[in-house]
mmCIF file of C-alpha atoms (C1' of nucleotides) and ligand atoms in Angstrom:
data_model
loop_
_atom_site.group_PDB
_atom_site.id
_atom_site.type_symbol
_atom_site.label_atom_id
_atom_site.label_comp_id
_atom_site.label_asym_id
_atom_site.label_seq_id
_atom_site.Cartn_x
_atom_site.Cartn_y
_atom_site.Cartn_z
ATOM 1 C CA MET E 1 105.314 156.097 181.029
ATOM 2 C CA ASP E 2 105.380 153.689 178.381
ATOM 3 C CA ALA E 3 106.459 155.151 174.847
ATOM 4 C CA ALA E 4 105.696 151.428 173.118
ATOM 5 C CA LYS E 5 102.112 151.758 173.937
ATOM 6 C CA ILE E 6 101.633 155.388 173.287
ATOM 7 C CA LEU E 7 103.435 155.125 169.529
ATOM 8 C CA LYS E 8 100.997 151.870 169.169
ATOM 9 C CA LYS E 9 97.666 154.189 170.446
ATOM 10 C CA ARG E 10 98.731 157.136 168.170
ATOM 11 C CA GLY E 11 99.087 153.908 164.957
ATOM 12 C CA LEU E 12 103.111 154.495 164.745
ATOM 13 C CA ARG E 13 105.444 151.662 164.532
ATOM 14 C CA ILE E 14 107.123 150.564 167.543
ATOM 15 C CA THR E 15 110.769 151.416 166.713
ATOM 16 C CA LYS E 16 113.941 151.332 169.350
ATOM 17 C CA ILE E 17 114.943 154.379 168.246
ATOM 18 C CA ARG E 18 111.602 156.315 169.056
ATOM 19 C CA VAL E 19 110.834 154.726 172.381
ATOM 20 C CA ALA E 20 114.644 155.616 172.812
ATOM 21 C CA ILE E 21 113.787 159.755 172.147
ATOM 22 C CA LEU E 22 110.414 159.287 173.747
ATOM 23 C CA GLU E 23 111.910 157.536 177.270
ATOM 24 C CA THR E 24 114.923 160.139 177.051
ATOM 25 C CA LEU E 25 112.364 163.173 176.696
ATOM 26 C CA ALA E 26 110.078 161.875 179.436
ATOM 27 C CA ALA E 27 113.239 160.944 181.949
ATOM 28 C CA ASN E 28 114.082 164.794 181.849
ATOM 29 C CA LEU E 29 111.741 167.713 183.165
ATOM 30 C CA GLN E 30 113.372 170.253 180.748
ATOM 31 C CA ALA E 31 113.809 170.492 176.969
ATOM 32 C CA LEU E 32 116.913 168.990 175.618
ATOM 33 C CA PRO E 33 118.817 170.277 173.369
ATOM 34 C CA TYR E 34 119.692 168.232 169.775
ATOM 35 C CA SER E 35 123.134 167.813 170.771
ATOM 36 C CA LYS E 36 122.325 165.664 174.097
ATOM 37 C CA LEU E 37 119.556 163.467 172.307
ATOM 38 C CA GLN E 38 122.839 162.999 169.495
ATOM 39 C CA LYS E 39 125.265 162.163 172.057
ATOM 40 C CA ASP E 40 122.763 159.631 174.243
ATOM 41 C CA LEU E 41 121.539 157.803 171.041
ATOM 42 C CA SER E 42 124.913 157.591 169.497
ATOM 43 C CA ARG E 43 124.319 154.091 168.976
ATOM 44 C CA PHE E 44 121.456 154.766 166.329
ATOM 45 C CA ASP E 45 122.693 156.311 163.230
ATOM 46 C CA ARG E 46 122.438 160.125 163.402
ATOM 47 C CA THR E 47 120.300 160.123 160.060
ATOM 48 C CA THR E 48 117.761 158.266 161.632
ATOM 49 C CA LEU E 49 117.866 160.253 164.748
ATOM 50 C CA TYR E 50 117.176 163.029 162.491
ATOM 51 C CA ARG E 51 114.359 161.383 160.688
ATOM 52 C CA THR E 52 112.761 160.167 163.519
ATOM 53 C CA LEU E 53 112.528 163.702 165.101
ATOM 54 C CA LEU E 54 111.155 165.013 161.886
ATOM 55 C CA ILE E 55 108.169 162.105 162.207
ATOM 56 C CA LEU E 56 107.999 162.390 165.865
ATOM 57 C CA ARG E 57 107.117 165.807 165.589
ATOM 58 C CA ASP E 58 104.953 165.687 163.003
ATOM 59 C CA LYS E 59 102.776 163.607 164.190
ATOM 60 C CA GLY E 60 102.622 165.675 167.303
ATOM 61 C CA PHE E 61 105.040 163.672 169.751
ATOM 62 C CA ILE E 62 107.890 166.080 170.828
ATOM 63 C CA HIS E 63 107.760 169.813 169.634
ATOM 64 C CA LYS E 64 110.657 171.983 169.031
ATOM 65 C CA ALA E 65 110.644 174.189 172.360
ATOM 66 C CA LEU E 66 113.205 176.825 171.283
ATOM 67 C CA GLU E 67 116.332 177.050 168.624
ATOM 68 C CA GLU E 68 119.181 179.103 169.499
ATOM 69 C CA LYS E 69 122.436 179.834 168.633
ATOM 70 C CA GLY E 70 122.374 177.015 166.757
ATOM 71 C CA GLU E 71 121.035 174.104 168.997
ATOM 72 C CA SER E 72 117.269 173.012 169.173
ATOM 73 C CA TYR E 73 115.724 171.980 172.249
ATOM 74 C CA TYR E 74 113.109 169.533 171.957
ATOM 75 C CA ALA E 75 110.355 168.629 174.618
ATOM 76 C CA LEU E 76 107.458 166.259 174.934
ATOM 77 C CA CYS E 77 103.961 167.632 173.466
ATOM 78 C CA SER E 78 101.147 167.503 175.811
ATOM 79 C CA ASN E 79 98.243 167.919 173.689
ATOM 80 C CA CYS E 80 99.169 167.423 170.722
ATOM 81 C CA THR E 81 98.052 165.186 167.465
ATOM 82 C CA SER E 82 99.262 164.620 164.543
ATOM 83 C CA SER E 83 95.708 167.019 162.662
ATOM 84 C CA MET E 84 96.147 169.447 165.735
ATOM 85 C CA HIS E 85 99.074 170.772 167.222
ATOM 86 C CA ASN E 86 99.078 173.515 169.752
ATOM 87 C CA HIS E 87 102.494 174.805 171.911
ATOM 88 C CA ASN E 88 100.960 178.204 172.481
ATOM 89 C CA HIS E 89 102.412 177.589 175.987
ATOM 90 C CA VAL E 90 105.441 179.907 177.277
ATOM 91 C CA HIS E 91 109.408 178.902 176.898
ATOM 92 C CA PHE E 92 111.802 179.695 179.161
ATOM 93 C CA LYS E 93 115.500 179.784 178.943
ATOM 94 C CA CYS E 94 117.997 179.766 182.030
ATOM 95 C CA ASN E 95 120.665 182.425 180.809
ATOM 96 C CA ARG E 96 123.368 180.848 183.801
ATOM 97 C CA CYS E 97 122.615 176.903 182.796
ATOM 98 C CA SER E 98 121.109 176.932 179.497
ATOM 99 C CA THR E 99 118.490 174.860 180.172
ATOM 100 C CA VAL E 100 115.089 175.455 179.024
ATOM 101 C CA GLN E 101 111.825 174.176 180.202
ATOM 102 C CA CYS E 102 108.466 174.503 178.877
ATOM 103 C CA LEU E 103 106.035 176.850 180.857
ATOM 104 C CA HIS E 104 102.382 175.267 180.631
ATOM 105 C CA ILE E 105 100.717 178.671 181.212
ATOM 106 C CA THR E 106 98.777 179.018 178.026
ATOM 107 C CA ASN E 107 99.974 182.181 176.385
ATOM 108 C CA LYS E 108 97.006 184.141 176.455
ATOM 109 C CA LEU E 109 98.515 186.898 174.540
ATOM 110 C CA ASP E 110 96.730 188.701 171.564
ATOM 111 C CA LEU E 111 98.280 191.074 168.976
ATOM 112 C CA SER E 112 96.324 192.396 166.151
ATOM 113 C CA ILE E 113 98.119 194.615 163.972
ATOM 114 C CA PRO E 114 96.523 196.275 161.406
ATOM 115 C CA LYS E 115 96.822 194.681 157.463
ATOM 116 C CA ILE E 116 98.855 191.492 158.733
ATOM 117 C CA SER E 117 97.286 188.272 159.533
ATOM 118 C CA ILE E 118 98.226 186.578 163.021
ATOM 119 C CA ASN E 119 97.922 182.761 163.182
ATOM 120 C CA SER E 120 99.883 182.042 165.917
ATOM 121 C CA ILE E 121 102.075 183.189 169.208
ATOM 122 C CA GLU E 122 105.353 182.375 170.306
ATOM 123 C CA ILE E 123 106.674 183.480 174.075
ATOM 124 C CA ILE E 124 110.358 182.743 174.995
ATOM 125 C CA ALA E 125 111.382 184.440 178.299
ATOM 126 C CA LYS E 126 115.264 184.564 179.680
ATOM 127 C CA GLY E 127 115.975 184.300 183.045
ATOM 128 C CA THR E 128 117.119 182.594 185.811
ATOM 129 C CA CYS E 129 115.863 179.008 186.531
ATOM 130 C CA SER E 130 115.124 177.972 190.627
ATOM 131 C CA ALA E 131 118.193 175.826 190.599
ATOM 132 C CA CYS E 132 120.486 178.636 189.583
ATOM 133 C CA LEU E 133 118.477 181.220 191.790
ATOM 134 C CA LEU E 134 119.618 178.764 194.628
ATOM 135 C CA ALA E 135 123.231 178.291 194.094
ATOM 136 C CA ASP E 136 123.827 182.163 194.053
ATOM 137 C CA MET P 1 121.584 206.195 155.210
ATOM 138 C CA ASP P 2 125.208 206.842 155.538
ATOM 139 C CA ALA P 3 126.502 203.881 157.183
ATOM 140 C CA ALA P 4 130.548 205.430 157.066
ATOM 141 C CA LYS P 5 129.347 208.511 159.195
ATOM 142 C CA ILE P 6 127.148 205.951 161.628
ATOM 143 C CA LEU P 7 129.921 203.746 161.749
ATOM 144 C CA LYS P 8 132.429 206.639 162.430
ATOM 145 C CA LYS P 9 130.455 208.281 165.102
ATOM 146 C CA ARG P 10 130.192 205.104 167.206
ATOM 147 C CA GLY P 11 134.144 204.465 166.973
ATOM 148 C CA LEU P 12 134.031 201.610 164.582
ATOM 149 C CA ARG P 13 136.439 201.302 162.004
ATOM 150 C CA ILE P 14 134.804 202.118 158.383
ATOM 151 C CA THR P 15 135.814 198.896 156.449
ATOM 152 C CA LYS P 16 133.768 197.523 153.344
ATOM 153 C CA ILE P 17 131.978 194.794 154.440
ATOM 154 C CA ARG P 18 130.727 196.694 157.608
ATOM 155 C CA VAL P 19 129.279 199.281 155.334
ATOM 156 C CA ALA P 20 128.140 196.701 152.592
ATOM 157 C CA ILE P 21 126.226 194.991 156.053
ATOM 158 C CA LEU P 22 124.688 197.923 156.861
ATOM 159 C CA GLU P 23 123.686 199.551 153.742
ATOM 160 C CA THR P 24 122.141 196.147 152.775
ATOM 161 C CA LEU P 25 119.946 195.751 155.303
ATOM 162 C CA ALA P 26 118.820 199.693 155.560
ATOM 163 C CA ALA P 27 117.908 198.914 151.412
ATOM 164 C CA ASN P 28 115.199 196.490 153.100
ATOM 165 C CA LEU P 29 112.053 196.635 155.201
ATOM 166 C CA GLN P 30 112.538 193.006 156.106
ATOM 167 C CA ALA P 31 115.012 191.350 158.141
ATOM 168 C CA LEU P 32 117.160 189.276 156.246
ATOM 169 C CA PRO P 33 118.223 185.875 156.695
ATOM 170 C CA TYR P 34 121.556 184.671 156.626
ATOM 171 C CA SER P 35 121.842 182.803 153.321
ATOM 172 C CA LYS P 36 120.381 185.999 151.260
ATOM 173 C CA LEU P 37 123.365 187.897 153.211
ATOM 174 C CA GLN P 38 126.017 185.435 152.370
ATOM 175 C CA LYS P 39 124.653 185.506 148.718
ATOM 176 C CA ASP P 40 125.010 189.464 147.968
ATOM 177 C CA LEU P 41 127.770 189.905 150.150
ATOM 178 C CA SER P 42 129.831 186.853 148.406
ATOM 179 C CA ARG P 43 132.652 189.061 147.511
ATOM 180 C CA PHE P 44 133.644 189.112 150.788
ATOM 181 C CA ASP P 45 135.305 186.072 152.846
ATOM 182 C CA ARG P 46 132.651 184.361 154.477
ATOM 183 C CA THR P 47 134.476 184.052 157.930
ATOM 184 C CA THR P 48 135.043 188.162 157.568
ATOM 185 C CA LEU P 49 131.238 187.905 156.879
ATOM 186 C CA TYR P 50 130.479 185.687 160.213
ATOM 187 C CA ARG P 51 133.244 187.967 162.727
ATOM 188 C CA THR P 52 131.596 190.985 161.202
ATOM 189 C CA LEU P 53 127.457 189.687 161.893
ATOM 190 C CA LEU P 54 129.444 189.218 165.640
ATOM 191 C CA ILE P 55 131.213 192.600 165.784
ATOM 192 C CA LEU P 56 128.082 194.309 164.599
ATOM 193 C CA ARG P 57 125.811 192.804 166.871
ATOM 194 C CA ASP P 58 127.664 192.963 170.071
ATOM 195 C CA LYS P 59 128.125 196.852 169.029
ATOM 196 C CA GLY P 60 124.536 197.463 168.883
ATOM 197 C CA PHE P 61 124.534 197.895 165.095
ATOM 198 C CA ILE P 62 122.278 194.701 163.972
ATOM 199 C CA HIS P 63 120.513 192.331 166.224
ATOM 200 C CA LYS P 64 119.058 188.138 165.056
ATOM 201 C CA ALA P 65 115.680 188.902 164.731
ATOM 202 C CA LEU P 66 114.428 185.355 164.501
ATOM 203 C CA GLU P 67 116.275 181.644 164.069
ATOM 204 C CA GLU P 68 114.330 179.622 162.512
ATOM 205 C CA LYS P 69 115.042 175.811 160.915
ATOM 206 C CA GLY P 70 118.735 176.916 160.994
ATOM 207 C CA GLU P 71 118.357 180.087 159.388
ATOM 208 C CA SER P 72 118.952 183.230 161.044
ATOM 209 C CA TYR P 73 117.503 186.886 160.318
ATOM 210 C CA TYR P 74 119.068 189.981 160.865
ATOM 211 C CA ALA P 75 117.602 193.572 161.056
ATOM 212 C CA LEU P 76 119.463 196.943 162.172
ATOM 213 C CA CYS P 77 118.886 197.792 165.751
ATOM 214 C CA SER P 78 117.019 201.306 166.391
ATOM 215 C CA ASN P 79 118.436 202.289 169.357
ATOM 216 C CA CYS P 80 120.801 200.035 170.962
ATOM 217 C CA THR P 81 124.444 200.891 171.839
ATOM 218 C CA SER P 82 127.742 198.862 172.864
ATOM 219 C CA SER P 83 126.774 198.955 176.479
ATOM 220 C CA MET P 84 122.558 198.739 175.869
ATOM 221 C CA HIS P 85 121.043 196.358 174.235
ATOM 222 C CA ASN P 86 117.296 196.180 173.905
ATOM 223 C CA HIS P 87 114.680 194.213 171.434
ATOM 224 C CA ASN P 88 112.191 194.200 173.175
ATOM 225 C CA HIS P 89 109.867 194.372 169.816
ATOM 226 C CA VAL P 90 107.564 191.698 167.996
ATOM 227 C CA HIS P 91 109.194 189.516 165.840
ATOM 228 C CA PHE P 92 106.927 188.408 162.851
ATOM 229 C CA LYS P 93 107.692 185.600 160.224
ATOM 230 C CA CYS P 94 104.893 185.290 157.385
ATOM 231 C CA ASN P 95 103.963 181.633 157.298
ATOM 232 C CA ARG P 96 104.151 182.068 153.491
ATOM 233 C CA CYS P 97 106.635 183.766 151.751
ATOM 234 C CA SER P 98 109.215 183.760 154.873
ATOM 235 C CA THR P 99 109.525 187.022 155.582
ATOM 236 C CA VAL P 100 110.523 188.384 158.582
ATOM 237 C CA GLN P 101 109.987 191.431 160.566
ATOM 238 C CA CYS P 102 109.975 193.856 163.483
ATOM 239 C CA LEU P 103 107.288 195.135 164.282
ATOM 240 C CA HIS P 104 107.781 198.078 166.339
ATOM 241 C CA ILE P 105 105.532 197.516 169.231
ATOM 242 C CA THR P 106 106.954 197.557 172.659
ATOM 243 C CA ASN P 107 106.184 194.565 174.357
ATOM 244 C CA LYS P 108 104.820 195.264 177.563
ATOM 245 C CA LEU P 109 103.985 191.856 178.402
ATOM 246 C CA ASP P 110 105.225 190.596 181.943
ATOM 247 C CA LEU P 111 105.050 187.932 183.252
ATOM 248 C CA SER P 112 105.675 186.510 186.394
ATOM 249 C CA ILE P 113 106.329 182.956 187.751
ATOM 250 C CA PRO P 114 107.325 181.863 191.399
ATOM 251 C CA LYS P 115 110.715 180.622 191.866
ATOM 252 C CA ILE P 116 112.211 181.917 188.686
ATOM 253 C CA SER P 117 113.838 185.143 187.351
ATOM 254 C CA ILE P 118 112.637 186.695 184.111
ATOM 255 C CA ASN P 119 115.044 188.931 182.674
ATOM 256 C CA SER P 120 113.791 189.349 179.300
ATOM 257 C CA ILE P 121 110.869 188.422 177.079
ATOM 258 C CA GLU P 122 110.702 187.675 173.186
ATOM 259 C CA ILE P 123 107.560 187.526 171.408
ATOM 260 C CA ILE P 124 107.442 185.805 168.061
ATOM 261 C CA ALA P 125 104.240 186.088 165.778
ATOM 262 C CA LYS P 126 103.410 184.211 163.113
ATOM 263 C CA GLY P 127 101.013 184.360 160.046
ATOM 264 C CA THR P 128 100.061 185.585 156.603
ATOM 265 C CA CYS P 129 102.211 189.417 155.664
ATOM 266 C CA SER P 130 100.226 191.968 154.708
ATOM 267 C CA ALA P 131 101.712 191.292 150.968
ATOM 268 C CA CYS P 132 100.681 187.533 150.856
ATOM 269 C CA LEU P 133 96.967 188.443 152.012
ATOM 270 C CA LEU P 134 97.129 190.744 149.173
ATOM 271 C CA ALA P 135 97.836 188.315 146.713
ATOM 272 C CA ASP P 136 95.507 186.090 147.395
ATOM 273 C "C1'" DA N 1 154.656 208.969 154.889
ATOM 274 C "C1'" DC N 2 154.953 205.767 158.510
ATOM 275 C "C1'" DA N 3 153.657 202.978 162.823
ATOM 276 C "C1'" DT N 4 149.826 200.330 165.116
ATOM 277 C "C1'" DA N 5 146.049 198.163 166.087
ATOM 278 C "C1'" DA N 6 142.486 195.782 163.722
ATOM 279 C "C1'" DA N 7 140.333 193.591 160.138
ATOM 280 C "C1'" DT N 8 140.409 190.970 156.147
ATOM 281 C "C1'" DG N 9 141.310 186.179 153.467
ATOM 282 C "C1'" DC N 10 142.522 181.584 153.906
ATOM 283 C "C1'" DA N 11 143.142 176.571 155.839
ATOM 284 C "C1'" DA N 12 140.886 173.806 158.196
ATOM 285 C "C1'" DC N 13 138.147 171.408 160.686
ATOM 286 C "C1'" DA N 14 133.153 170.189 163.426
ATOM 287 C "C1'" DA N 15 128.213 169.967 163.779
ATOM 288 C "C1'" DT N 16 123.870 169.466 161.752
ATOM 289 C "C1'" DG N 17 120.609 168.934 157.525
ATOM 290 C "C1'" DT N 18 119.701 166.622 153.929
ATOM 291 C "C1'" DT N 19 119.079 163.041 150.180
ATOM 292 C "C1'" DG N 20 119.445 158.654 147.849
ATOM 293 C "C1'" DC N 21 119.844 153.945 147.718
ATOM 294 C "C1'" DA N 22 120.210 149.584 149.467
ATOM 295 C "C1'" DT N 23 119.130 146.544 153.456
ATOM 296 C "C1'" DT N 24 116.723 145.546 157.829
ATOM 297 C "C1'" DA N 25 112.670 145.221 160.657
ATOM 298 C "C1'" DA N 26 108.010 145.894 162.176
ATOM 299 C "C1'" DT N 27 103.456 144.898 160.836
ATOM 300 C "C1'" DA N 28 99.553 142.475 157.950
ATOM 301 C "C1'" DA N 29 98.097 138.610 155.654
ATOM 302 C "C1'" DT N 30 97.972 133.729 155.081
ATOM 303 C "C1'" DA V 1 104.662 130.298 162.446
ATOM 304 C "C1'" DT V 2 105.446 131.671 157.772
ATOM 305 C "C1'" DT V 3 105.386 135.159 154.525
ATOM 306 C "C1'" DA V 4 104.337 138.975 152.334
ATOM 307 C "C1'" DT V 5 104.108 143.735 152.073
ATOM 308 C "C1'" DT V 6 105.232 148.491 153.900
ATOM 309 C "C1'" DA V 7 107.663 151.285 156.772
ATOM 310 C "C1'" DA V 8 112.426 152.197 159.068
ATOM 311 C "C1'" DT V 9 117.123 151.844 158.981
ATOM 312 C "C1'" DG V 10 122.417 152.127 158.240
ATOM 313 C "C1'" DC V 11 125.800 154.265 155.587
ATOM 314 C "C1'" DA V 12 127.747 157.305 151.861
ATOM 315 C "C1'" DA V 13 127.738 161.956 150.205
ATOM 316 C "C1'" DC V 14 127.355 166.404 150.020
ATOM 317 C "C1'" DA V 15 125.897 171.157 151.475
ATOM 318 C "C1'" DT V 16 125.505 174.731 154.838
ATOM 319 C "C1'" DT V 17 126.925 177.425 158.570
ATOM 320 C "C1'" DG V 18 130.124 177.778 163.006
ATOM 321 C "C1'" DT V 19 134.685 178.416 164.167
ATOM 322 C "C1'" DT V 20 140.041 179.396 165.086
ATOM 323 C "C1'" DG V 21 144.581 180.180 164.094
ATOM 324 C "C1'" DC V 22 147.707 182.218 161.021
ATOM 325 C "C1'" DA V 23 149.736 185.267 157.898
ATOM 326 C "C1'" DT V 24 148.732 189.110 155.484
ATOM 327 C "C1'" DT V 25 146.466 193.415 154.386
ATOM 328 C "C1'" DT V 26 144.101 197.774 155.465
ATOM 329 C "C1'" DA V 27 142.336 201.733 158.237
ATOM 330 C "C1'" DT V 28 143.316 205.119 161.083
ATOM 331 C "C1'" DG V 29 146.240 208.658 164.507
ATOM 332 C "C1'" DT V 30 150.927 210.720 164.668
HETATM 333 MN MN1 MN T 1 107.155 173.109 174.687
HETATM 334 MN MN1 MN T 2 113.752 193.087 165.770
HETATM 335 ZN ZN1 ZN T 3 119.527 177.699 185.436
HETATM 336 ZN ZN1 ZN T 4 104.691 186.608 153.048
#
DNA sequence: ACATAAATGCAACAATGTTGCATTAATAAT
DNA sequence: ATTATTAATGCAACATTGTTGCATTTATGT
């Protein structure tokens, strides 16, 4: 994963923190909680982290997989662009180890409610992850 | 809605803030953001609000309908008890006016993913509410 | 009315969100 | 390669929410 190349290709300046965030997320299979990013990237000012996460989100590089108990979990996007955001896959949180992962299962759920117009549907599954199941 | 009676029936002490929270939530069709509760109930210390929300949640009187952008939305439970919590209905957020509501549609979605064990599924729909649709 | 357990208010601190502004860094132009 | 331009960064500052300990007050059973 060449974060610099990807940034350039999509018209963003290559900066240290952008490369670092993308590489940190790419190095993990799971979505990472903000607090973990904060710790791992503490060499950068936290305001910069904050603003960079906003930009990378806006530009379709990353998305918030889950927000729970005041903790936000971030993951790389697979197919988003600045103009097209598409996160209609399932998010899973393990109740044991608190890891969060994107399950790349297309969310085909289609709700229809009288009088309201639904644009997007988010599905969050909770349970026990494979690692925790093995550790039983 | 007699909050005091309900509290007593379920073995909780009747205190001002408990009654106030339950009545505030009952007076609204929507889930209320924490900030709104905070404002409406500012006659109480915010620590007490914090702890009371925890207790009412734990005892099955209220639930967190949604947590987004650092704002938690609370709503009354319909059928929960201290020992049985059941919030498997759909939550809806209007992208225009930011209101959140519980859609009492039983969530019959049933996901099955190899190697992980799913205990609960949460569905969050976003779009435009009826009020905002009318205001077009 | 009193005893007792529970709830409250207040102080204190941590974490995260958020903005303004001066400085620095990344890229484009020369 | 140097310079100009624009964007990104770091720092200060403040707001909101979460969280705990502890002394005081309140709700309830006797
Ligand atoms: Mn995801
Ligand atoms: Mn609900
Ligand atoms: Zn796990
Ligand atoms: Zn609306």
